[in-house]
XYZ file of N, CA and C in Angstrom:
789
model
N 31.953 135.845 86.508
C 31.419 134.505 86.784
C 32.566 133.493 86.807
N 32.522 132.523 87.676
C 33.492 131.612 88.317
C 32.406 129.991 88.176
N 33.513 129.417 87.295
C 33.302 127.816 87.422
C 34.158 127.209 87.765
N 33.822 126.252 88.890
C 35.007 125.109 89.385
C 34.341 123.818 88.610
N 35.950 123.431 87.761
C 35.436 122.248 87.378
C 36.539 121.000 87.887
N 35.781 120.431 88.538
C 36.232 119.251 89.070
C 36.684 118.138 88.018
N 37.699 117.821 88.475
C 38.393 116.694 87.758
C 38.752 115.211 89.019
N 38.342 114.602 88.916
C 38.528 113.882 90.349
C 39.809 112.687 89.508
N 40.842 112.823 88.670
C 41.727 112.193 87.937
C 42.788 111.794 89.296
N 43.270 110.335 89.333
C 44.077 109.729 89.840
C 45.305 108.828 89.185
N 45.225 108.538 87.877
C 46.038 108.060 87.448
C 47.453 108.510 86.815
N 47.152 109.893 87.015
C 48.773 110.418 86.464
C 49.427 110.519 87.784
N 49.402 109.632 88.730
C 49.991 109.580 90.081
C 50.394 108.137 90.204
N 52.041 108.307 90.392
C 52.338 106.886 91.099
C 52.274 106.246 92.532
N 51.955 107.327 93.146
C 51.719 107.261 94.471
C 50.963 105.977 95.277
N 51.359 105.395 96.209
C 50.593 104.501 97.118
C 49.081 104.940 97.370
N 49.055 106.411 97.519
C 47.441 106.707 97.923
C 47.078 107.947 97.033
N 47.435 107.415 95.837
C 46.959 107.871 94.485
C 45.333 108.385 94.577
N 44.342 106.927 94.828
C 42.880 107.064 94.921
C 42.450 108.096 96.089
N 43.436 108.573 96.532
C 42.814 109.424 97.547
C 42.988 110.802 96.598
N 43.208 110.885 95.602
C 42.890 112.214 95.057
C 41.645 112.262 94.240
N 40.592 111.212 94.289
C 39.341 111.731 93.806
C 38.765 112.271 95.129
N 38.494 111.591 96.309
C 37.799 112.269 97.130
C 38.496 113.970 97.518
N 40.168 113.946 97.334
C 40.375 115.302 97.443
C 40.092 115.882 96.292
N 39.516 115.471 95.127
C 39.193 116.624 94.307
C 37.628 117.140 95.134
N 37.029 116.339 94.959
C 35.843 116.564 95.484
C 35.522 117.398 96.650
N 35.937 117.398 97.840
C 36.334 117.835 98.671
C 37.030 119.594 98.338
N 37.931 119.357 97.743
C 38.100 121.162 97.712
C 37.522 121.759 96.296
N 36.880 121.077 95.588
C 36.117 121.889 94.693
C 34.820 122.016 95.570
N 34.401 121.362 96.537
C 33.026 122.171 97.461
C 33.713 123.552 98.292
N 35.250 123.665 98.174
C 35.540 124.809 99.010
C 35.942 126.384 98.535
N 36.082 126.188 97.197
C 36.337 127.062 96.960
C 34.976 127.841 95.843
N 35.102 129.534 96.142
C 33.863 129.858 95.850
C 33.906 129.783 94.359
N 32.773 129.559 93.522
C 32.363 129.850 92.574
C 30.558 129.789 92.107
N 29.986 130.090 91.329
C 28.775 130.577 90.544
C 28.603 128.814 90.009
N 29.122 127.930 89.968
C 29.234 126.700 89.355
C 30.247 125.911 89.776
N 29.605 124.644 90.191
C 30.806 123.079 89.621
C 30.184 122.331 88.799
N 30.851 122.155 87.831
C 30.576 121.094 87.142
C 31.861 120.152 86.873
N 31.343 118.786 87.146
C 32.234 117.702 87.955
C 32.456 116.535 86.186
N 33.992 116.496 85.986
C 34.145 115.950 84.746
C 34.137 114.134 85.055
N 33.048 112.876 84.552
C 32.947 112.381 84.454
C 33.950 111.368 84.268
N 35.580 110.917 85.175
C 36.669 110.896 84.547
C 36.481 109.386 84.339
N 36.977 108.688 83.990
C 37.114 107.090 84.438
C 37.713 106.753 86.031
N 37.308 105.547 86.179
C 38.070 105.760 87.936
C 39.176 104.539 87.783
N 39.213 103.874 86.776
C 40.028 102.152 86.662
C 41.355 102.940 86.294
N 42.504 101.827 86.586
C 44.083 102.255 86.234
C 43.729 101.572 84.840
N 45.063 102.061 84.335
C 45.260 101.900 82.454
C 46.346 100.599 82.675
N 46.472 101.045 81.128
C 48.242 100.163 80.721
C 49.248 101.361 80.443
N 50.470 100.820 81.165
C 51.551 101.754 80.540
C 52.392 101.411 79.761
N 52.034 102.294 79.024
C 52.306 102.795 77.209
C 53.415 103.915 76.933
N 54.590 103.039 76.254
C 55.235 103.989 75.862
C 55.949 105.117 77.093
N 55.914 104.030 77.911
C 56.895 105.059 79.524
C 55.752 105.937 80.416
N 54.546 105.780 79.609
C 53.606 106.327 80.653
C 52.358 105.322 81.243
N 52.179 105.663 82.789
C 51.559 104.665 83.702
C 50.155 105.377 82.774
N 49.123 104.345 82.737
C 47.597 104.326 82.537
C 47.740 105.172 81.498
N 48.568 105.696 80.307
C 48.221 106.244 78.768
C 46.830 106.338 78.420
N 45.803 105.396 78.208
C 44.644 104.987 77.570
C 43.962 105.706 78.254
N 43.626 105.390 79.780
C 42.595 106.324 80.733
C 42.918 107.920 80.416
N 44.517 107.954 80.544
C 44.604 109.750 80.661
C 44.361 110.355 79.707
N 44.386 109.739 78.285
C 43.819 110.368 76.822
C 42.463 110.539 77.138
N 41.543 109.344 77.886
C 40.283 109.151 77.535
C 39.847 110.769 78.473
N 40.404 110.903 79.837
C 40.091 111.837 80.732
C 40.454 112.733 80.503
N 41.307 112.827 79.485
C 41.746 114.663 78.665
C 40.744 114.788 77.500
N 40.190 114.086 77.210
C 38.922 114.142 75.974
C 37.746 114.692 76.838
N 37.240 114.103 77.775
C 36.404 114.443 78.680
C 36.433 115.551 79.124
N 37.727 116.093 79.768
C 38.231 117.596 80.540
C 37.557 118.526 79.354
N 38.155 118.270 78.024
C 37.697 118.914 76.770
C 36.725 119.335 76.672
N 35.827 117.784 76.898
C 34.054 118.358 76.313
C 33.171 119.141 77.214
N 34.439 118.629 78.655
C 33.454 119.619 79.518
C 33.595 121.886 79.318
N 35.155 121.543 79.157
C 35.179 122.799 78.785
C 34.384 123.502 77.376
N 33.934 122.688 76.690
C 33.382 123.398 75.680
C 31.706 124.027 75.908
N 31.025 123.509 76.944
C 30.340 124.210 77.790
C 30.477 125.154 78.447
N 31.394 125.700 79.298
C 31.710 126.404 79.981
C 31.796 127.701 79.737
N 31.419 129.019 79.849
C 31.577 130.157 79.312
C 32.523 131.418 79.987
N 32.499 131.099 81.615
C 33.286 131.436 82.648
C 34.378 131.408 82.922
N 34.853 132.080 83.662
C 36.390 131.547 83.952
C 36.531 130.967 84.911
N 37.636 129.745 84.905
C 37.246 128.435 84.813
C 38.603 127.886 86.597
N 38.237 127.544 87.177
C 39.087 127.075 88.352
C 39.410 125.847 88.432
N 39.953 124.943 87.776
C 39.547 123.532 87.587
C 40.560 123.126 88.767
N 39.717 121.712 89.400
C 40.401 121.090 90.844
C 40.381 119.935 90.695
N 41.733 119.500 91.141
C 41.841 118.068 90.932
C 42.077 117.614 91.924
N 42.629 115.914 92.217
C 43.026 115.184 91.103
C 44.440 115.634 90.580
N 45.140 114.641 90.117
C 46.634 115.217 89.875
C 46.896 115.695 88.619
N 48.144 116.595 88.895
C 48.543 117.463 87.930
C 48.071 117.865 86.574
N 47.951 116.496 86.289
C 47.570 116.037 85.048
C 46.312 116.546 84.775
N 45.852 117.371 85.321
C 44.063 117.606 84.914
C 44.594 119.012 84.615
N 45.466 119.841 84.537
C 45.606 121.251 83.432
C 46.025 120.936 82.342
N 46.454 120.079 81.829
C 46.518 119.669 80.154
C 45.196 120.829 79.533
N 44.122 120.324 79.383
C 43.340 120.763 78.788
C 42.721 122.222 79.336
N 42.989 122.581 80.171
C 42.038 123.618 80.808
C 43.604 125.159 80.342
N 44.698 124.776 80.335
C 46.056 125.704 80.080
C 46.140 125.804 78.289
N 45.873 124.554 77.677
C 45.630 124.302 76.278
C 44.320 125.501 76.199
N 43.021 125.245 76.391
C 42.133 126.173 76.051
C 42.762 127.585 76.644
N 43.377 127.791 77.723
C 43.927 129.492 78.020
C 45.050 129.633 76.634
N 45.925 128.708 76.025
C 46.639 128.846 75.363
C 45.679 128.953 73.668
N 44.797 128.878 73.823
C 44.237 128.992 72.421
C 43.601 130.298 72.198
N 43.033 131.117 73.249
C 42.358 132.226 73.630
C 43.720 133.006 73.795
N 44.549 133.038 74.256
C 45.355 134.414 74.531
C 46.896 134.790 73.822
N 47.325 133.161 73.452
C 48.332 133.254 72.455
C 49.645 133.002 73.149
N 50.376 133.721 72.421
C 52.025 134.336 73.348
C 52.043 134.767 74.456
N 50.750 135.924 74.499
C 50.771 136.575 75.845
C 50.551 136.059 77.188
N 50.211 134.677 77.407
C 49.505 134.084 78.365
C 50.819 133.381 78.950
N 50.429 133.947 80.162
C 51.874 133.400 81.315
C 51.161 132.444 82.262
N 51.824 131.268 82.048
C 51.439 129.919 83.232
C 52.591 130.312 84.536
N 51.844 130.362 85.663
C 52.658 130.716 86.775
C 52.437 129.151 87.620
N 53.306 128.179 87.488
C 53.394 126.872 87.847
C 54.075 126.682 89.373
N 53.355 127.107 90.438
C 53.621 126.987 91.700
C 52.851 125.526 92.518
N 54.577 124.760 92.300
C 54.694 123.543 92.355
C 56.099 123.102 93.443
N 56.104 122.030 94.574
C 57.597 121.227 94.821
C 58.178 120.915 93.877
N 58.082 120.450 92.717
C 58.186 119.675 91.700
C 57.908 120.548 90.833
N 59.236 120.536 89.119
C 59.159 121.457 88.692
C 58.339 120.450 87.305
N 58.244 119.340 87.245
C 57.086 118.349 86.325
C 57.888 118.253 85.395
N 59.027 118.323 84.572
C 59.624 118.296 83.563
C 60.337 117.338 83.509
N 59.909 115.888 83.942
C 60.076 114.468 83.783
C 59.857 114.100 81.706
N 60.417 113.520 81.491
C 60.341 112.550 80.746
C 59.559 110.819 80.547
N 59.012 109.939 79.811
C 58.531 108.707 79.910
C 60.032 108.383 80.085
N 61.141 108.801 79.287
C 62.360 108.036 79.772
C 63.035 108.465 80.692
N 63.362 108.894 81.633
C 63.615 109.953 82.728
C 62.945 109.582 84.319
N 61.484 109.268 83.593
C 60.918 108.736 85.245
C 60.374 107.501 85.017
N 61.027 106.881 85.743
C 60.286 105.178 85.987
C 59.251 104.759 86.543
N 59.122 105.844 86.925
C 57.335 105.469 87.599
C 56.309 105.578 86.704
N 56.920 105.984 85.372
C 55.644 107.029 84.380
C 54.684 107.713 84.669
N 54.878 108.411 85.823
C 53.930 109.121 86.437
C 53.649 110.224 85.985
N 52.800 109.825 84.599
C 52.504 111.553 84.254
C 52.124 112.679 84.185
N 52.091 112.942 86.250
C 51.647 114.600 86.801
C 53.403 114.606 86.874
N 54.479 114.031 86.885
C 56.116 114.575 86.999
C 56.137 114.737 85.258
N 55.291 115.035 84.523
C 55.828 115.004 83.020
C 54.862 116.419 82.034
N 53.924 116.827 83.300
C 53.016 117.912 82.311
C 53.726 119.583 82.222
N 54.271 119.973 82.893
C 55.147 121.182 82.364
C 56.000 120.809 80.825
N 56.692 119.643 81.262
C 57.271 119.215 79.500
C 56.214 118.978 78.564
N 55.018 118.698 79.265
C 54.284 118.043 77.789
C 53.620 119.500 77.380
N 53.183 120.736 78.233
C 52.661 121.899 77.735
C 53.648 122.446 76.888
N 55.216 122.072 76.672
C 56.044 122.938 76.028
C 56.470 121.362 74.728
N 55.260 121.111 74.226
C 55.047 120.350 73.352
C 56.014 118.878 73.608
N 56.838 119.159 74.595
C 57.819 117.708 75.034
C 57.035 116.728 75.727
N 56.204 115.809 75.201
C 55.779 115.193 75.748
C 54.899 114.031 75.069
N 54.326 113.247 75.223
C 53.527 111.694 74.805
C 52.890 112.201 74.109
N 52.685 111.112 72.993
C 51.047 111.585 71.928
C 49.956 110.873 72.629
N 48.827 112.403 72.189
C 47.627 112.115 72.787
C 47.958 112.843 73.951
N 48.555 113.254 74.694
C 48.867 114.353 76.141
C 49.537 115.501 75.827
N 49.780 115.664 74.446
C 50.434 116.929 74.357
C 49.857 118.338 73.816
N 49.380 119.562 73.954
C 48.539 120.377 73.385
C 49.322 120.658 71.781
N 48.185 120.706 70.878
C 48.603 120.844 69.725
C 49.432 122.468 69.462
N 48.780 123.138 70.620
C 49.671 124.770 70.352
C 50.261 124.652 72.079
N 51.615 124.161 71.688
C 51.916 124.259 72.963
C 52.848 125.350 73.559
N 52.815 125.625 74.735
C 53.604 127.148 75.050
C 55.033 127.272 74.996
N 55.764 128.530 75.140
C 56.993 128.722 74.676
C 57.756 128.991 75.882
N 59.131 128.337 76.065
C 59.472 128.719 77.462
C 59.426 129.535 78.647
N 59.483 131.215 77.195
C 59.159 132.148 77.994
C 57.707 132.377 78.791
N 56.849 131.189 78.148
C 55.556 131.805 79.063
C 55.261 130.866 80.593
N 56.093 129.975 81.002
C 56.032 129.479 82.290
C 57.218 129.952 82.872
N 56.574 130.141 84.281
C 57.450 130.393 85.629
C 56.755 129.369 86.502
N 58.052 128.600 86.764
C 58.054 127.817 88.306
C 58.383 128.573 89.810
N 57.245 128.137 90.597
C 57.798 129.028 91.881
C 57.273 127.957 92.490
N 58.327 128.317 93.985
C 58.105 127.528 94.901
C 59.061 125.691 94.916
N 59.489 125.608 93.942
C 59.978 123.826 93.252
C 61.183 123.800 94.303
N 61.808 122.743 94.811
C 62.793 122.457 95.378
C 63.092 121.093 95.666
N 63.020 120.227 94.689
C 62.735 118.440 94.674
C 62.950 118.249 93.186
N 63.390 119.149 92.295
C 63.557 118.158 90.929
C 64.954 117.837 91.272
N 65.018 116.456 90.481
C 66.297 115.797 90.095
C 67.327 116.260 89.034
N 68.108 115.854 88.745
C 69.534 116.085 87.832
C 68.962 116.193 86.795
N 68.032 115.074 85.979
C 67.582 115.438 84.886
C 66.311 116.199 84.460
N 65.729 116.948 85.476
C 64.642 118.477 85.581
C 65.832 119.227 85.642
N 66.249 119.508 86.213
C 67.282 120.537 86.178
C 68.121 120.915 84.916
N 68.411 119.742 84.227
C 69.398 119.858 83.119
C 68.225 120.146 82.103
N 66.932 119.656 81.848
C 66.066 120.520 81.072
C 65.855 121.153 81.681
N 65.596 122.047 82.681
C 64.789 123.827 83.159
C 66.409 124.663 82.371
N 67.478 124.039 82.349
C 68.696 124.990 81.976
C 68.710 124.817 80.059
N 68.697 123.847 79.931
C 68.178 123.964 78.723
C 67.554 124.648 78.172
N 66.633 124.546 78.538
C 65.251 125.304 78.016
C 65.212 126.921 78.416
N 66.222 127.068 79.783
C 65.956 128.671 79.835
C 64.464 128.964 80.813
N 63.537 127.850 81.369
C 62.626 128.275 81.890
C 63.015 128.726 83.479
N 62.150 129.828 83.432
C 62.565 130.850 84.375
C 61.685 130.233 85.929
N 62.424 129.825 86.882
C 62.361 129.341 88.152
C 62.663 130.143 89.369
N 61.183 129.776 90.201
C 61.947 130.009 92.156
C 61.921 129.604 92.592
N 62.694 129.238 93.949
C 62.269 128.498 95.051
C 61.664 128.864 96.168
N 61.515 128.386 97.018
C 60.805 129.416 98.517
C 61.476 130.416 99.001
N 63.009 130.343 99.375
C 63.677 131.615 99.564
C 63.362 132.578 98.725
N 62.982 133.000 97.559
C 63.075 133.927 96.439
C 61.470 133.654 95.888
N 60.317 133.181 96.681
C 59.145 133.290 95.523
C 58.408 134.255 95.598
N 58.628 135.414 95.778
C 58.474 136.806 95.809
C 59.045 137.318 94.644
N 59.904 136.389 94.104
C 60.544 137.283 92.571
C 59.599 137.069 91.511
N 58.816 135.812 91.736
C 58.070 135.742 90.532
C 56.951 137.403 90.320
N 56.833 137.683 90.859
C 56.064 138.975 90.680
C 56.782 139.986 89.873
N 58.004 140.142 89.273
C 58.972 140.820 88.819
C 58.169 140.458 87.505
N 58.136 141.570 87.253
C 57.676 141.611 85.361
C 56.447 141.069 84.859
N 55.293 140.218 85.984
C 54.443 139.554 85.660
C 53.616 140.179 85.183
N 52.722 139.798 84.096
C 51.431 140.651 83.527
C 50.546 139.842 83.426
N 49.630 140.221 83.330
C 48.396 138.925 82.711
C 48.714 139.306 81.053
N 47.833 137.979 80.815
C 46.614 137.030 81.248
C 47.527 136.412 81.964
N 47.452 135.468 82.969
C 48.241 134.657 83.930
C 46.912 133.437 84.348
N 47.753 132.122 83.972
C 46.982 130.932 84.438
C 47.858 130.575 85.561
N 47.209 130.370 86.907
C 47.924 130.060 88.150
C 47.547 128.552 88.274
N 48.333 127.791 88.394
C 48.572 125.997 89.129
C 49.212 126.157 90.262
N 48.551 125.438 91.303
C 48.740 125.115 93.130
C 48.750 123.978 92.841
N 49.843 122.765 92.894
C 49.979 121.849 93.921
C 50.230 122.115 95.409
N 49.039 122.017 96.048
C 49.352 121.560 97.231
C 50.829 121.275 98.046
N 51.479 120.161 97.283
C 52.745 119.674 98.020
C 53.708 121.125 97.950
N 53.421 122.115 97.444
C 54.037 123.441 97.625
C 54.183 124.307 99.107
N 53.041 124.008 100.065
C 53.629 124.300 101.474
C 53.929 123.764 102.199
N 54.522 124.294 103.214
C 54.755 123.545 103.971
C 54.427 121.876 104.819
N 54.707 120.809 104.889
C 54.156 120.186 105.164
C 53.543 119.905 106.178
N 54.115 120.510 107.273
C 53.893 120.304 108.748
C 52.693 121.434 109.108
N 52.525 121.753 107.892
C 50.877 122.697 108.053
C 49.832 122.604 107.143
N 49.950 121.723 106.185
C 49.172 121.301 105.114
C 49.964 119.815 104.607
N 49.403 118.648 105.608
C 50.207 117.630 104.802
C 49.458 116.723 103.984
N 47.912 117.203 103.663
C 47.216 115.919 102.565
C 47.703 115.773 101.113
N 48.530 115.758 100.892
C 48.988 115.270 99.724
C 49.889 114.031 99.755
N 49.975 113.791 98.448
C 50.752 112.458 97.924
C 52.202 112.152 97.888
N 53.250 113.050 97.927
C 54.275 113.484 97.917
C 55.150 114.793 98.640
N 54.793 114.739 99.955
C 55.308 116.316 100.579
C 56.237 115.996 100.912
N 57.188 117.792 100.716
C 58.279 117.715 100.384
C 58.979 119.487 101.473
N 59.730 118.528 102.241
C 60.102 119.820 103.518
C 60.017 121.080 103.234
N 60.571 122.042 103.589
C 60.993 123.141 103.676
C 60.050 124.236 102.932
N 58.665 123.602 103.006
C 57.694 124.652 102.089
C 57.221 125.967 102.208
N 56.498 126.507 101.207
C 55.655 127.487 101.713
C 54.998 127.574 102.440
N 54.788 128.796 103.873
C 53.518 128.694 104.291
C 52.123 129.258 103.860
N 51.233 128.785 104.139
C 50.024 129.052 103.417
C 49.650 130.794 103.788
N 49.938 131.528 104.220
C 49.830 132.810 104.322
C 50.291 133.629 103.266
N 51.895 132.998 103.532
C 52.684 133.877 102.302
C 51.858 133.423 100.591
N 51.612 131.867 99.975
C 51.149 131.742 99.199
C 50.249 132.571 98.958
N 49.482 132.780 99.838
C 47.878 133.315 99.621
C 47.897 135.062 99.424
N 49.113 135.435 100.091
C 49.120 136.962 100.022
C 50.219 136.825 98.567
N 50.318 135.966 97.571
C 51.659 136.185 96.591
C 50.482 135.993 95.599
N 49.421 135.238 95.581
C 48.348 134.973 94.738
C 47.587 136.184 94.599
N 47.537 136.828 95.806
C 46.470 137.964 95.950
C 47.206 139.381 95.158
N 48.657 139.617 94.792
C 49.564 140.470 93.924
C 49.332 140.185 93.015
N 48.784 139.108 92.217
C 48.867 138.319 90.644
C 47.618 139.114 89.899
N 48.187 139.867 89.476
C 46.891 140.611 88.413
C 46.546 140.073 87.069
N 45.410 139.849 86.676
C 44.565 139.295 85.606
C 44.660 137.926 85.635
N 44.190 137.341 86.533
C 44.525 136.317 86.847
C 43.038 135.568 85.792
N 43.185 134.822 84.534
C 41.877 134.275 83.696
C 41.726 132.954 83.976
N 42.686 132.289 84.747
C 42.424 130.730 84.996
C 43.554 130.457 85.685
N 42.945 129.267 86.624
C 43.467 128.223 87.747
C 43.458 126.910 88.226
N 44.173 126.317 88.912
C 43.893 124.994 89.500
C 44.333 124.788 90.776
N 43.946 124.224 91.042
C 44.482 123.221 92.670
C 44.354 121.796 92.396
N 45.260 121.350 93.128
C 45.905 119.971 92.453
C 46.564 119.430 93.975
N 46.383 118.005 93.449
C 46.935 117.089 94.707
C 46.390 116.760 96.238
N 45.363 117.679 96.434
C 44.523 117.413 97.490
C 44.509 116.167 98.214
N 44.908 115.183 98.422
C 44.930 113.685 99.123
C 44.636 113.642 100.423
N 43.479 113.631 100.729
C 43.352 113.456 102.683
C 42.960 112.061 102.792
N 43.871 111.641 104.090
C 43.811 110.563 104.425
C 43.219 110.137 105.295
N 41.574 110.648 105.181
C 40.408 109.932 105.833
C 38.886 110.970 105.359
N 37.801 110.109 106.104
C 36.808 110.686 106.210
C 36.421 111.888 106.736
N 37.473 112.308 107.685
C 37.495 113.200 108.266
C 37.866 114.610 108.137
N 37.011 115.989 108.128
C 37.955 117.148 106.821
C 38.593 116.944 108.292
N 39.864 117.713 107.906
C 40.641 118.790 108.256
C 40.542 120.514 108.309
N 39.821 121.037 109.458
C 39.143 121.976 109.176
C 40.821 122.887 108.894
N 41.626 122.932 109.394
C 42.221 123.845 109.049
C 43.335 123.572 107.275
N 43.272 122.831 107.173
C 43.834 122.295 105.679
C 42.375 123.176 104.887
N 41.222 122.337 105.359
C 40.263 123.216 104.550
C 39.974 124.697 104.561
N 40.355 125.214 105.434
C 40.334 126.634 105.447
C 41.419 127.693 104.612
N 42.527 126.691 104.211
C 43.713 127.149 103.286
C 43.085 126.689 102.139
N 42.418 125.793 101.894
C 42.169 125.340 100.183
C 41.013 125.839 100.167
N 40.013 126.900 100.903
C 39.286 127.639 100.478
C 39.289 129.196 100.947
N 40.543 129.769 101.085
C 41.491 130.762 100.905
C 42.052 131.229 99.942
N 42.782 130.261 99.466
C 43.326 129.914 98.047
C 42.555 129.979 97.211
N 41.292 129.030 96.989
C 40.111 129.530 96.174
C 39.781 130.643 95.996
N 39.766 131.764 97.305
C 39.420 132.832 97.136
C 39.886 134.192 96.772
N 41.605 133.812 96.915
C 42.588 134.538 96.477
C 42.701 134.322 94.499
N 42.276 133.061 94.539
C 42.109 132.958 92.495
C 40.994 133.325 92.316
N 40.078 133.326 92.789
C 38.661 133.752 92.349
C 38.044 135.074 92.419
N 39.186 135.660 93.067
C 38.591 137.257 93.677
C 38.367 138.435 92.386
């Protein structure tokens, strides 16, 4: 059994067309299959930024919410957002259920390991890989947070000097598009998979908030997802279309993708 839970969250985005990620949550949680959606009640108003992060107050209030919705839930769980920022809680509950053993496979442009002092935008979907490895704001950070060894970045090719100087730090193990075929080297479940969007190519999937050249194409993603064994939880993230209008073929990759995590 498969639940998509919708997160329609916009404020951990600094983006100009930020608000266009509630209607893309909405929008690809009708596309991808599951037995259930149940749609998390988020706030829709911007916050104050607190302490280096844009809207603090809302994103606590909408990680409390993500919470209560998961405590219903009995399934395994596909949650769609809405930016980045909506696996806080849904990677926290995989991290409470499976322990050490649970590998986050973070296939992202962006490897998220921003800082409140580091990024000036306080945009905190560039800050949730640091905040799952307990580096990160109070009130956004999981109380058992994971250990370097359990995230892999694939796909990233856009962090700055100071992502880079923490991913070397820290030892977290990274690919880029030339090489995201390596992430399959050694992988085991349990495995929680994260899709941002801005991960393929753009010139074949460009509704997102931030796309970034030289991406994946949506084939190869979908056949690298479909190798990922024990796959217990997922997301899709960043969805932003810029109109009323679907995009049948954008939608036919974000409910591909659905079906490659859900299978």
């Amino acid at each position: 059994m498969t639940t998509v839970l919708c997160v329609p969250q916009w404020q951990g985005s600094a983006s100009s067309g930020a608000l266009r990620l509630m209607a893309g949550a909405s929008r690809a949680a009708g596309l991808v299959p599951a037995d259930a959606v149940v749609t998390v009640p988020v706030l829709e108003t911007g916050g104050e930024k607190v302490a280096g992060v844009r809207a603090l107050d809302v994103l606590v209030e909408n990680q409390r919410l993500t919470r209560k919705a998961l405590t219903g839930i009995d399934d395994r769980v596909i949650t769609v957002g809405g930016d980045c920022a909506v696996d806080i809680a849904p990677i926290a509950a995989a991290r409470a259920r499976y322990g050490d053993v649970l590998t986050v496979l973070w296939i992202d442009a962006h490897p998220d390991v921003y800082s409140p002092q580091t990024l000036p935008s306080g945009a905190f979907h560039g800050m949730v890989v640091r905040a799952l490895l307990g580096d990160g704001p109070a009130g956004l950070t999981p109380e058992q947070p994971l250990a370097p060894q359990q995230v892999i970045i694939a796909g990233e090719r856009a962090g700055d000097v100071s992502e880079h100087e923490y991913l070397a730090k820290t030892g977290l193990r990274r690919h880029g598009v030339d090489d995201l075929e390596q992430v399959l080297d050694g992988l085991r479940g349990p495995v929680y998979v994260h899709i941002d969007l801005d991960v393929l190519e753009p010139t074949v999937f460009g509704s997102t908030c931030y796309p970034e050249p030289d991406g994946v194409q949506p084939q190869r993603l979908i056949d690298l997802i479909s190798q990922v064994g024990d796959i217990i939880g997922a997301a899709i993230t960043e969805h932003a279309p810029s109109g009323d209008d679907v995009n049948a073929d954008e939608a036919e990759v974000i409910r591909r993708l659905g079906a490659a995590l859900a299978r």
